Amino acid sequence: QVQLVESGGGLVQPGGSLRLSCAASGSIFNMLRMGWYRQAPGKQRELVANITPGGSINYADSVKGRLTISRDGAKNTVYLQMNSLKPEDTAVYYCNAQSVVLGNVWGQGTQVTVSS
């Protein structure tokens, strides 16, 4: 059983930074593939980055070099450090957990707005 709670979203100017956090309840965090997705108005939800229990990472091409995903097994938390933010990054960001048993589990989302 897993519940995901995101935090850290907000309003920033272009070029600014934010760090999103996703806290996972339960005792199986270290067996989950964790990810961040985002959805802008009128667009499909898209993968931003994910990270396996072993630390293997995938990024969307649009965020490489600017966004960094990481996980802390001791805290059951996954992070998304976002630097050099652009207006195109504006979206609701969702935390995701995957396992064979659970399938996909989603957080409620946190709004990120990049605007001057």
PDB file of C-alpha atoms in Angstrom:
ATOM      1  CA  GLN A   1       0.000   0.000   0.000  1.00  0.00           C
ATOM      2  CA  VAL A   2       1.468   3.324  -1.145  1.00  0.00           C
ATOM      3  CA  GLN A   3       0.292   6.918  -0.972  1.00  0.00           C
ATOM      4  CA  LEU A   4       2.152   9.762  -2.663  1.00  0.00           C
ATOM      5  CA  VAL A   5       2.169  13.395  -1.549  1.00  0.00           C
ATOM      6  CA  GLU A   6       3.868  16.068  -3.656  1.00  0.00           C
ATOM      7  CA  SER A   7       5.126  19.425  -2.460  1.00  0.00           C
ATOM      8  CA  GLY A   8       7.349  22.270  -3.598  1.00  0.00           C
ATOM      9  CA  GLY A   9       5.445  23.697  -6.533  1.00  0.00           C
ATOM     10  CA  GLY A  10       4.830  27.383  -6.988  1.00  0.00           C
ATOM     11  CA  LEU A  11       5.330  30.460  -9.131  1.00  0.00           C
ATOM     12  CA  VAL A  12       8.828  31.306 -10.344  1.00  0.00           C
ATOM     13  CA  GLN A  13      10.339  33.623 -12.935  1.00  0.00           C
ATOM     14  CA  PRO A  14      12.020  32.266 -16.061  1.00  0.00           C
ATOM     15  CA  GLY A  15      15.504  31.105 -15.177  1.00  0.00           C
ATOM     16  CA  GLY A  16      14.515  30.355 -11.606  1.00  0.00           C
ATOM     17  CA  SER A  17      14.635  27.111  -9.650  1.00  0.00           C
ATOM     18  CA  LEU A  18      12.314  24.871  -7.671  1.00  0.00           C
ATOM     19  CA  ARG A  19      12.693  21.544  -5.942  1.00  0.00           C
ATOM     20  CA  LEU A  20       9.726  19.204  -5.914  1.00  0.00           C
ATOM     21  CA  SER A  21       9.413  16.472  -3.314  1.00  0.00           C
ATOM     22  CA  CYS A  22       7.282  13.345  -3.315  1.00  0.00           C
ATOM     23  CA  ALA A  23       6.903  11.497  -0.031  1.00  0.00           C
ATOM     24  CA  ALA A  24       5.754   7.887  -0.281  1.00  0.00           C
ATOM     25  CA  SER A  25       4.034   6.091   2.543  1.00  0.00           C
ATOM     26  CA  GLY A  26       4.453   2.380   3.112  1.00  0.00           C
ATOM     27  CA  SER A  27       7.386   0.038   3.453  1.00  0.00           C
ATOM     28  CA  ILE A  28       8.058  -0.896  -0.181  1.00  0.00           C
ATOM     29  CA  PHE A  29       9.537   2.365  -1.483  1.00  0.00           C
ATOM     30  CA  ASN A  30      12.862   0.740  -2.270  1.00  0.00           C
ATOM     31  CA  MET A  31      11.107  -1.722  -4.585  1.00  0.00           C
ATOM     32  CA  LEU A  32       9.293   0.947  -6.612  1.00  0.00           C
ATOM     33  CA  ARG A  33      10.216   2.685  -9.821  1.00  0.00           C
ATOM     34  CA  MET A  34       9.526   6.351  -9.139  1.00  0.00           C
ATOM     35  CA  GLY A  35       8.868   9.061 -11.656  1.00  0.00           C
ATOM     36  CA  TRP A  36       7.758  12.588 -12.336  1.00  0.00           C
ATOM     37  CA  TYR A  37       5.222  13.383 -15.037  1.00  0.00           C
ATOM     38  CA  ARG A  38       3.671  16.662 -16.058  1.00  0.00           C
ATOM     39  CA  GLN A  39       0.560  17.817 -17.853  1.00  0.00           C
ATOM     40  CA  ALA A  40      -0.046  21.231 -19.359  1.00  0.00           C
ATOM     41  CA  PRO A  41      -3.479  22.441 -20.505  1.00  0.00           C
ATOM     42  CA  GLY A  42      -4.436  20.882 -23.813  1.00  0.00           C
ATOM     43  CA  LYS A  43      -1.556  18.416 -23.742  1.00  0.00           C
ATOM     44  CA  GLN A  44      -1.101  14.789 -22.794  1.00  0.00           C
ATOM     45  CA  ARG A  45       0.594  13.821 -19.590  1.00  0.00           C
ATOM     46  CA  GLU A  46       4.248  13.227 -20.357  1.00  0.00           C
ATOM     47  CA  LEU A  47       7.190  11.633 -18.623  1.00  0.00           C
ATOM     48  CA  VAL A  48       9.692  14.085 -17.185  1.00  0.00           C
ATOM     49  CA  ALA A  49      12.043  11.623 -15.497  1.00  0.00           C
ATOM     50  CA  ASN A  50      12.024   8.319 -13.685  1.00  0.00           C
ATOM     51  CA  ILE A  51      14.419   6.379 -11.502  1.00  0.00           C
ATOM     52  CA  THR A  52      14.586   2.678 -10.678  1.00  0.00           C
ATOM     53  CA  PRO A  53      15.369   1.176  -7.270  1.00  0.00           C
ATOM     54  CA  GLY A  54      18.891   0.581  -8.563  1.00  0.00           C
ATOM     55  CA  GLY A  55      19.354   4.202  -9.595  1.00  0.00           C
ATOM     56  CA  SER A  56      18.915   3.957 -13.357  1.00  0.00           C
ATOM     57  CA  ILE A  57      17.486   7.257 -14.672  1.00  0.00           C
ATOM     58  CA  ASN A  58      15.626   8.357 -17.777  1.00  0.00           C
ATOM     59  CA  TYR A  59      14.911  11.974 -18.749  1.00  0.00           C
ATOM     60  CA  ALA A  60      12.771  13.590 -21.359  1.00  0.00           C
ATOM     61  CA  ASP A  61      14.972  15.305 -23.938  1.00  0.00           C
ATOM     62  CA  SER A  62      13.366  18.650 -23.168  1.00  0.00           C
ATOM     63  CA  VAL A  63      14.602  18.665 -19.569  1.00  0.00           C
ATOM     64  CA  LYS A  64      18.062  17.123 -19.851  1.00  0.00           C
ATOM     65  CA  GLY A  65      20.672  19.327 -18.245  1.00  0.00           C
ATOM     66  CA  ARG A  66      18.082  21.381 -16.359  1.00  0.00           C
ATOM     67  CA  LEU A  67      16.096  18.944 -14.226  1.00  0.00           C
ATOM     68  CA  THR A  68      17.518  16.249 -11.965  1.00  0.00           C
ATOM     69  CA  ILE A  69      15.675  13.362 -10.337  1.00  0.00           C
ATOM     70  CA  SER A  70      16.946  11.649  -7.208  1.00  0.00           C
ATOM     71  CA  ARG A  71      15.667   9.401  -4.440  1.00  0.00           C
ATOM     72  CA  ASP A  72      16.378   8.953  -0.763  1.00  0.00           C
ATOM     73  CA  GLY A  73      15.516   5.455   0.401  1.00  0.00           C
ATOM     74  CA  ALA A  74      15.896   6.339   4.071  1.00  0.00           C
ATOM     75  CA  LYS A  75      13.243   9.059   3.728  1.00  0.00           C
ATOM     76  CA  ASN A  76      10.964   7.309   1.204  1.00  0.00           C
ATOM     77  CA  THR A  77      11.187  10.444  -0.920  1.00  0.00           C
ATOM     78  CA  VAL A  78      11.887  11.246  -4.551  1.00  0.00           C
ATOM     79  CA  TYR A  79      12.971  14.726  -5.635  1.00  0.00           C
ATOM     80  CA  LEU A  80      12.957  16.752  -8.804  1.00  0.00           C
ATOM     81  CA  GLN A  81      15.440  19.610  -8.789  1.00  0.00           C
ATOM     82  CA  MET A  82      14.415  22.085 -11.483  1.00  0.00           C
ATOM     83  CA  ASN A  83      16.851  24.746 -12.660  1.00  0.00           C
ATOM     84  CA  SER A  84      16.828  27.228 -15.528  1.00  0.00           C
ATOM     85  CA  LEU A  85      13.070  26.985 -15.706  1.00  0.00           C
ATOM     86  CA  LYS A  86      11.252  28.062 -18.846  1.00  0.00           C
ATOM     87  CA  PRO A  87       7.634  29.089 -19.426  1.00  0.00           C
ATOM     88  CA  GLU A  88       7.238  25.818 -21.342  1.00  0.00           C
ATOM     89  CA  ASP A  89       7.807  23.977 -18.052  1.00  0.00           C
ATOM     90  CA  THR A  90       4.515  25.314 -16.703  1.00  0.00           C
ATOM     91  CA  ALA A  91       2.323  22.326 -15.849  1.00  0.00           C
ATOM     92  CA  VAL A  92       0.892  20.239 -13.072  1.00  0.00           C
ATOM     93  CA  TYR A  93       3.618  17.858 -11.958  1.00  0.00           C
ATOM     94  CA  TYR A  94       2.617  14.397 -10.767  1.00  0.00           C
ATOM     95  CA  CYS A  95       4.600  11.886  -8.775  1.00  0.00           C
ATOM     96  CA  ASN A  96       4.268   8.274  -9.905  1.00  0.00           C
ATOM     97  CA  ALA A  97       5.154   4.902  -8.435  1.00  0.00           C
ATOM     98  CA  GLN A  98       5.210   1.608 -10.306  1.00  0.00           C
ATOM     99  CA  SER A  99       5.430  -2.000  -9.217  1.00  0.00           C
ATOM    100  CA  VAL A 100       4.278  -5.370 -10.472  1.00  0.00           C
ATOM    101  CA  VAL A 101       1.702  -5.626  -7.692  1.00  0.00           C
ATOM    102  CA  LEU A 102       0.466  -2.031  -7.561  1.00  0.00           C
ATOM    103  CA  GLY A 103       0.654  -0.991 -11.168  1.00  0.00           C
ATOM    104  CA  ASN A 104       0.641   2.812 -11.352  1.00  0.00           C
ATOM    105  CA  VAL A 105       0.033   4.931  -8.262  1.00  0.00           C
ATOM    106  CA  TRP A 106      -0.284   8.709  -8.662  1.00  0.00           C
ATOM    107  CA  GLY A 107      -0.021  11.692  -6.385  1.00  0.00           C
ATOM    108  CA  GLN A 108      -2.508  14.543  -6.547  1.00  0.00           C
ATOM    109  CA  GLY A 109      -0.141  16.838  -8.404  1.00  0.00           C
ATOM    110  CA  THR A 110       1.533  20.157  -7.681  1.00  0.00           C
ATOM    111  CA  GLN A 111       1.325  23.247  -9.886  1.00  0.00           C
ATOM    112  CA  VAL A 112       4.492  24.751 -11.330  1.00  0.00           C
ATOM    113  CA  THR A 113       4.087  28.102 -13.066  1.00  0.00           C
ATOM    114  CA  VAL A 114       7.014  29.806 -14.786  1.00  0.00           C
ATOM    115  CA  SER A 115       6.129  33.366 -15.676  1.00  0.00           C
ATOM    116  CA  SER A 116       7.428  36.904 -15.409  1.00  0.00           C
TER     117      SER A 116
END
